[in-house]
Coordinates of C-alpha atoms in Angstrom, one line a residue:
M1 CA -10.4 -19.6 16.3
T2 CA -12.2 -19.1 12.9
Q3 CA -10.4 -17.7 9.9
A4 CA -11.1 -14.5 8.0
L5 CA -11.1 -15.3 4.3
I6 CA -11.0 -13.0 1.3
I7 CA -13.6 -14.6 -1.0
A8 CA -13.8 -11.9 -3.7
S9 CA -12.1 -8.7 -4.8
A10 CA -12.6 -6.4 -7.8
K11 CA -11.5 -3.0 -9.0
T12 CA -11.9 -0.5 -11.9
V13 CA -9.0 1.8 -13.0
D14 CA -9.8 4.6 -15.4
N15 CA -13.0 2.8 -16.5
H16 CA -11.2 -0.5 -17.1
G17 CA -12.3 -3.6 -15.2
S18 CA -15.6 -4.5 -13.4
L19 CA -16.9 -4.8 -9.9
Q20 CA -19.6 -7.2 -10.9
H21 CA -18.1 -10.4 -9.4
C22 CA -17.8 -8.9 -6.0
L23 CA -21.2 -7.2 -6.1
A24 CA -22.8 -10.5 -7.1
Q25 CA -21.3 -12.2 -4.1
E26 CA -22.4 -9.4 -1.8
A27 CA -26.0 -9.8 -3.2
A28 CA -25.9 -13.5 -2.6
L29 CA -24.8 -13.0 1.1
Q30 CA -27.7 -10.6 1.7
Q31 CA -30.2 -12.9 0.0
Q32 CA -29.1 -15.6 2.4
G33 CA -29.7 -13.3 5.3
H34 CA -26.1 -12.8 6.4
R35 CA -25.0 -9.6 8.2
L36 CA -22.8 -7.6 5.9
T37 CA -20.8 -4.7 7.3
E38 CA -19.2 -2.1 5.0
L39 CA -15.9 -0.4 5.8
V40 CA -15.2 2.7 3.7
I41 CA -11.9 4.3 2.6
D42 CA -12.5 8.0 2.5
P43 CA -11.7 9.9 -0.8
L44 CA -9.6 13.0 -1.2
S45 CA -12.8 15.1 -1.2
T46 CA -13.3 14.3 2.5
P47 CA -11.2 17.0 4.2
W48 CA -8.1 15.5 5.9
L49 CA -8.8 17.1 9.3
S50 CA -12.5 16.5 9.3
E51 CA -14.1 14.1 11.9
L52 CA -13.7 10.5 11.0
L53 CA -17.1 8.8 10.7
P54 CA -17.7 5.3 12.1
N55 CA -16.5 2.5 9.8
H56 CA -14.5 5.1 7.8
Y57 CA -10.7 5.1 7.3
R58 CA -8.4 7.8 6.1
S59 CA -4.7 7.9 5.1
G60 CA -2.5 5.4 3.1
C61 CA -2.6 3.1 6.0
G62 CA -6.4 3.2 6.1
P63 CA -7.1 0.0 4.0
I64 CA -4.7 -2.0 6.3
E65 CA -6.5 -0.7 9.4
A66 CA -9.8 -1.6 7.7
L67 CA -8.5 -5.1 7.0
A68 CA -7.5 -5.5 10.7
D69 CA -11.0 -4.5 11.8
A70 CA -12.6 -6.7 9.2
R71 CA -10.6 -9.7 10.4
Q72 CA -11.6 -9.0 14.0
L73 CA -15.3 -8.7 13.0
I74 CA -15.2 -12.1 11.3
I75 CA -13.2 -13.8 14.0
T76 CA -15.4 -12.5 16.8
G77 CA -18.6 -13.2 15.0
A78 CA -19.7 -9.6 15.1
A79 CA -20.3 -9.8 11.3
D80 CA -21.0 -12.6 8.9
A81 CA -19.2 -10.7 6.1
V82 CA -17.3 -7.5 5.6
V83 CA -16.8 -5.5 2.5
I84 CA -14.0 -2.9 2.3
T85 CA -14.8 -0.3 -0.3
G86 CA -12.9 2.7 -1.8
K87 CA -13.6 5.0 -4.6
D88 CA -11.8 8.2 -5.8
N89 CA -11.9 9.7 -9.2
L90 CA -8.7 11.7 -8.9
R91 CA -8.3 12.1 -12.6
S92 CA -11.8 13.2 -13.6
G93 CA -13.5 14.2 -10.4
Y94 CA -11.5 17.3 -9.4
E95 CA -10.2 20.5 -11.0
R96 CA -6.4 20.7 -10.8
Q97 CA -6.3 23.5 -8.2
E98 CA -9.0 21.8 -6.1
R99 CA -7.0 18.6 -6.1
L100 CA -3.8 20.4 -5.1
D101 CA -5.6 22.3 -2.3
L102 CA -7.1 19.1 -0.8
M103 CA -3.7 17.4 -1.0
A104 CA -2.1 20.3 1.1
V105 CA -2.8 18.4 4.3
Y106 CA -0.1 20.3 6.3
G107 CA -1.2 23.7 5.0
N108 CA 0.0 25.7 2.1
D109 CA 3.1 26.8 4.0
Y110 CA 4.4 23.3 4.4
P111 CA 4.0 21.4 1.1
L112 CA 4.3 17.6 1.0
T113 CA 7.5 17.8 -1.0
Q114 CA 9.2 19.8 1.8
A115 CA 7.9 17.3 4.4
Y116 CA 9.2 14.3 2.4
N117 CA 12.6 16.0 2.0
E118 CA 12.9 16.8 5.7
L119 CA 11.9 13.3 6.7
A120 CA 14.5 11.9 4.3
E121 CA 17.2 14.2 5.8
Q122 CA 16.5 12.8 9.3
F123 CA 16.5 9.2 7.9
I124 CA 19.9 9.8 6.1
Q125 CA 21.4 11.2 9.3
R126 CA 20.1 8.3 11.4
H127 CA 21.6 5.7 9.0
H128 CA 24.9 7.5 8.6
S129 CA 24.2 8.0 4.8
D130 CA 24.4 11.1 2.6
A131 CA 22.4 12.8 -0.1
E132 CA 24.3 11.2 -2.9
Q133 CA 23.8 7.7 -1.7
F134 CA 20.1 8.4 -1.0
R135 CA 19.5 9.7 -4.6
E136 CA 21.3 6.7 -6.0
L137 CA 19.1 4.3 -4.0
A138 CA 16.0 6.2 -5.0
E139 CA 16.9 5.7 -8.7
Q140 CA 17.5 2.0 -8.1
L141 CA 14.1 1.7 -6.4
F142 CA 12.4 3.3 -9.4
E143 CA 14.2 0.9 -11.7
N144 CA 12.9 -2.0 -9.6
Y145 CA 9.3 -0.7 -9.9
K146 CA 9.8 -0.2 -13.6
R147 CA 11.0 -3.8 -14.1
R148 CA 7.9 -5.1 -12.4
F149 CA 5.6 -2.7 -14.4
Q150 CA 7.2 -3.8 -17.6
S151 CA 6.8 -7.5 -16.7
L152 CA 3.0 -7.0 -16.5
T153 CA 2.8 -6.7 -20.3
T154 CA 4.2 -8.5 -23.2
E155 CA 4.5 -5.3 -25.2
P156 CA 7.2 -2.6 -24.7
L157 CA 5.9 0.2 -22.5
A158 CA 4.3 3.0 -24.5
T159 CA 5.5 6.5 -24.1
D160 CA 2.3 7.6 -22.3
Q161 CA 2.8 4.7 -19.8
L162 CA 6.0 6.2 -18.5
P163 CA 6.5 9.6 -16.9
D164 CA 7.4 12.6 -19.0
E165 CA 11.1 13.4 -19.2
R166 CA 10.6 16.4 -16.9
W167 CA 9.7 14.1 -14.1
Y168 CA 13.2 12.6 -14.1
K169 CA 14.6 15.9 -12.8
L170 CA 15.0 16.7 -9.1
I171 CA 12.1 18.5 -7.5
T172 CA 13.8 18.6 -4.1
P173 CA 17.5 18.1 -3.2
L174 CA 16.8 14.5 -2.5
F175 CA 14.3 13.1 -5.0
R176 CA 12.9 13.4 -8.5
G177 CA 9.3 13.5 -9.6
V178 CA 9.4 9.9 -10.7
D179 CA 10.5 8.9 -7.2
C180 CA 7.1 9.9 -5.8
A181 CA 3.5 8.7 -6.2
N182 CA 1.5 9.8 -9.2
P183 CA -2.1 10.2 -8.0
L184 CA -3.8 10.9 -11.3
I185 CA -6.1 7.9 -11.6
D186 CA -9.9 7.1 -11.3
F187 CA -10.1 4.1 -8.9
S188 CA -12.8 2.0 -7.4
G189 CA -12.2 -1.2 -5.4
R190 CA -13.9 -3.8 -3.2
I191 CA -12.7 -6.7 -1.0
L192 CA -15.2 -9.2 0.4
I193 CA -14.3 -11.1 3.6
T194 CA -16.2 -13.9 5.4
S195 CA -15.6 -17.0 7.6
P196 CA -15.1 -20.5 6.2
T197 CA -18.6 -21.4 7.2
V198 CA -20.2 -18.6 5.2
A199 CA -17.8 -19.2 2.2
Q200 CA -19.0 -22.8 2.1
Q201 CA -22.6 -21.7 2.1
L202 CA -21.8 -19.7 -1.1
N203 CA -20.2 -22.8 -2.6
I204 CA -16.8 -21.2 -2.5
T205 CA -14.0 -23.7 -2.1
P206 CA -10.8 -23.2 0.0
A207 CA -8.8 -23.1 -3.3
E208 CA -10.8 -19.9 -4.2
T209 CA -10.0 -18.1 -1.0
V210 CA -7.1 -16.3 0.7
E211 CA -6.7 -16.1 4.4
I212 CA -6.0 -12.8 6.2
A213 CA -3.3 -14.5 8.3
A214 CA -2.3 -11.4 10.2
V215 CA -2.4 -7.6 10.3
G216 CA 0.2 -5.6 12.3
L217 CA -0.2 -1.9 13.0
G218 CA 2.2 0.7 14.4
I219 CA 1.3 4.3 15.2
V220 CA 3.2 7.3 16.7
A221 CA 1.4 10.1 18.6
G222 CA 1.0 12.5 15.8
D223 CA 1.8 13.4 12.2
G224 CA 3.6 16.1 10.3
Q225 CA 6.7 18.3 11.0
P226 CA 6.7 18.0 14.8
Y227 CA 6.9 14.2 14.6
I228 CA 9.5 13.8 11.8
D229 CA 12.3 12.7 14.2
E230 CA 10.1 10.0 15.7
I231 CA 8.7 8.9 12.3
A232 CA 12.2 8.6 10.9
R233 CA 13.2 6.0 13.5
Y234 CA 10.5 3.7 12.0
Q235 CA 10.3 1.7 15.2
H236 CA 6.5 1.6 14.7
L237 CA 7.0 0.1 11.3
E238 CA 9.3 -2.6 12.7
Q239 CA 6.6 -3.1 15.4
A240 CA 3.9 -3.5 12.8
Y241 CA 6.0 -6.0 10.8
Q242 CA 7.0 -8.1 13.7
S243 CA 3.5 -8.2 15.1
A244 CA 2.2 -9.5 11.8
C245 CA 4.9 -12.2 11.6
Q246 CA 4.3 -13.2 15.2
Q247 CA 0.5 -13.4 14.8
A248 CA 0.9 -15.6 11.7
Q249 CA 3.9 -17.5 13.0
I250 CA 5.6 -16.8 9.7
D251 CA 9.1 -15.6 9.0
F252 CA 8.1 -13.5 6.0
A253 CA 11.6 -12.3 5.1
Q254 CA 12.8 -15.9 4.8
Q255 CA 9.8 -16.9 2.8
F256 CA 10.3 -14.0 0.5
R257 CA 14.0 -14.7 0.0
D258 CA 13.2 -18.3 -0.7
G259 CA 10.8 -17.3 -3.5
H260 CA 7.6 -18.4 -1.8
A261 CA 6.1 -14.9 -1.1
L262 CA 5.0 -11.8 -3.0
L263 CA 5.6 -8.3 -1.6
E264 CA 4.0 -4.9 -2.2
V265 CA 5.9 -2.2 -0.4
Y266 CA 4.3 1.3 -0.1
T267 CA 6.2 3.4 -2.6
C268 CA 4.9 6.9 -2.1
Y269 CA 8.4 8.4 -1.7
P270 CA 11.8 6.6 -1.4
V271 CA 12.4 6.7 2.3
V272 CA 9.3 4.6 2.9
P273 CA 10.4 1.5 1.0
M274 CA 14.0 1.9 2.3
A275 CA 12.6 1.9 5.8
F276 CA 10.4 -1.1 5.2
L277 CA 13.3 -3.2 3.8
L278 CA 15.4 -2.3 6.9
A279 CA 12.6 -2.8 9.4
S280 CA 11.7 -6.2 7.9
G281 CA 15.3 -7.5 8.0
L282 CA 15.2 -8.0 4.2
V283 CA 18.4 -5.9 4.3
D284 CA 20.5 -5.0 7.3
Q285 CA 21.9 -1.7 6.0
L286 CA 21.4 0.7 3.1
T287 CA 24.6 -0.5 1.4
Q288 CA 23.0 -3.9 0.9
L289 CA 20.0 -2.4 -1.0
P290 CA 21.4 -2.3 -4.5
A291 CA 22.2 -6.0 -4.5
F292 CA 18.9 -6.9 -3.0
L293 CA 16.9 -4.8 -5.5
A294 CA 18.8 -6.4 -8.4
Q295 CA 17.6 -9.8 -7.3
H296 CA 14.1 -9.1 -5.9
L297 CA 11.0 -7.2 -7.1
I298 CA 9.5 -5.4 -4.1
T299 CA 6.1 -4.6 -5.7
I300 CA 3.5 -6.6 -7.6
T301 CA 2.0 -3.6 -9.3
G302 CA 4.9 -1.5 -10.4
G303 CA 4.5 0.8 -7.4
M304 CA 2.5 4.0 -6.9
N305 CA 4.8 5.9 -9.2
L306 CA 3.9 3.9 -12.3
A307 CA 0.7 2.0 -11.3
K308 CA -0.5 5.3 -9.7
G309 CA -1.5 6.0 -6.2
P310 CA -5.2 6.9 -5.6
W311 CA -4.8 9.0 -2.4
N312 CA -6.1 6.9 0.5
N313 CA -6.6 3.8 -1.7
P314 CA -3.2 2.5 -2.9
A315 CA -3.1 -0.2 -0.2
L316 CA -6.6 -1.3 -1.1
N317 CA -5.5 -1.6 -4.7
S318 CA -2.5 -3.6 -3.5
L319 CA -4.7 -5.9 -1.4
I320 CA -6.9 -6.6 -4.4
E321 CA -3.9 -7.3 -6.6
M322 CA -2.3 -9.5 -3.9
H323 CA -5.5 -11.6 -3.5
Q324 CA -5.8 -12.1 -7.2
Q325 CA -2.1 -12.8 -7.9
L326 CA -1.9 -15.3 -5.1
L327 CA -4.8 -17.2 -6.4
A328 CA -3.3 -17.3 -9.9
S329 CA 0.3 -18.1 -8.8
P330 CA 1.5 -21.8 -8.8
T331 CA 4.6 -20.9 -6.8
H332 CA 3.6 -18.2 -4.2
S333 CA 1.5 -19.0 -1.2
L334 CA 2.1 -15.9 0.9
G335 CA 1.9 -12.1 0.3
A336 CA 2.7 -9.0 2.4
V337 CA 1.1 -5.6 1.8
H338 CA 2.5 -2.5 3.4
G339 CA 0.6 0.7 4.2
N340 CA 2.0 4.1 5.2
G341 CA -0.3 6.8 6.6
G342 CA 0.3 10.5 6.2
L343 CA 4.0 11.4 6.5
G344 CA 4.5 8.0 8.1
Y345 CA 2.9 8.2 11.5
K346 CA 0.8 5.1 10.8
Q347 CA 2.3 1.9 9.5
G348 CA 0.5 -1.3 8.7
V349 CA 1.6 -4.7 7.4
A350 CA -0.9 -7.4 6.2
L351 CA 0.0 -11.0 5.6
L352 CA -2.2 -12.9 3.2
K353 CA -2.0 -16.7 2.9
K354 CA -3.3 -19.0 0.2
L355 CA -5.1 -22.0 1.7
A356 CA -4.7 -24.5 -1.1

């Protein structure tokens, strides 16, 4: 079976960065006559309940779903190359009220904050926890993200890089503003995927590529308030994680504990990373979380709270970062990227593996 390889990735964030490297490789593929398929991550401006067009993806799990399809297109020979693209100018492309209206995906009578809180209540009950413990764990998660965010620069974090003081106050009984994703960012990203044969024709060596070793997906029947109890079990997340590990024949949790792997957990609100750490076996119960977070960084970006979360594109941003950080790392050969769709009805886990 052939491999699906990421040969280029690029992004811009608030007009910083360039897509040119990826675009140049795409042009080279087309000049050589290769079949290039584009998979598109929908922006916020595409209504949440509108019909999904072919080769389009929506929700925070969308980029992981697109990666799964890209991998299959390459492995089956249905495409010579696939580019996954996403663009959303959340900071500059919308008026504030327009942005808020589009983000009210469950209607104005059921805001996301209420949905998150009700999901967390079910999760707490299922794990025999309580509100106090949950809030403490949410705070420790944020401090974990902040440690990673700080490590990405040699300078102390500027005041405008951290949330305003008001965001440290509770916005629901169970979490603060800083515990949730901050979407205010202009983002554009691309990931280019081919087979080893096509990569060789572009004079790209194995050392310049990262393999999509596996993608696991788990989906429940629906999203929103009627499905909170089922989502809160996170059996579909465990299924997605185990499927990815089985496909790749890799014990990711062990590789991560041993320091050979990087991880990007989806951090849109605290219950999601808690659920991932439990479903993956990185911790067996919530009481183990503080010690684990003290030893291990669970994002490579600083999370959606600090690195920002461009609506349907955070996992695309994470895949780009994972590709680039794996290539640059002398010690890490493996990376996992987690995606969470909607309130959590879709879960995806991608395992990326450095070839050399």
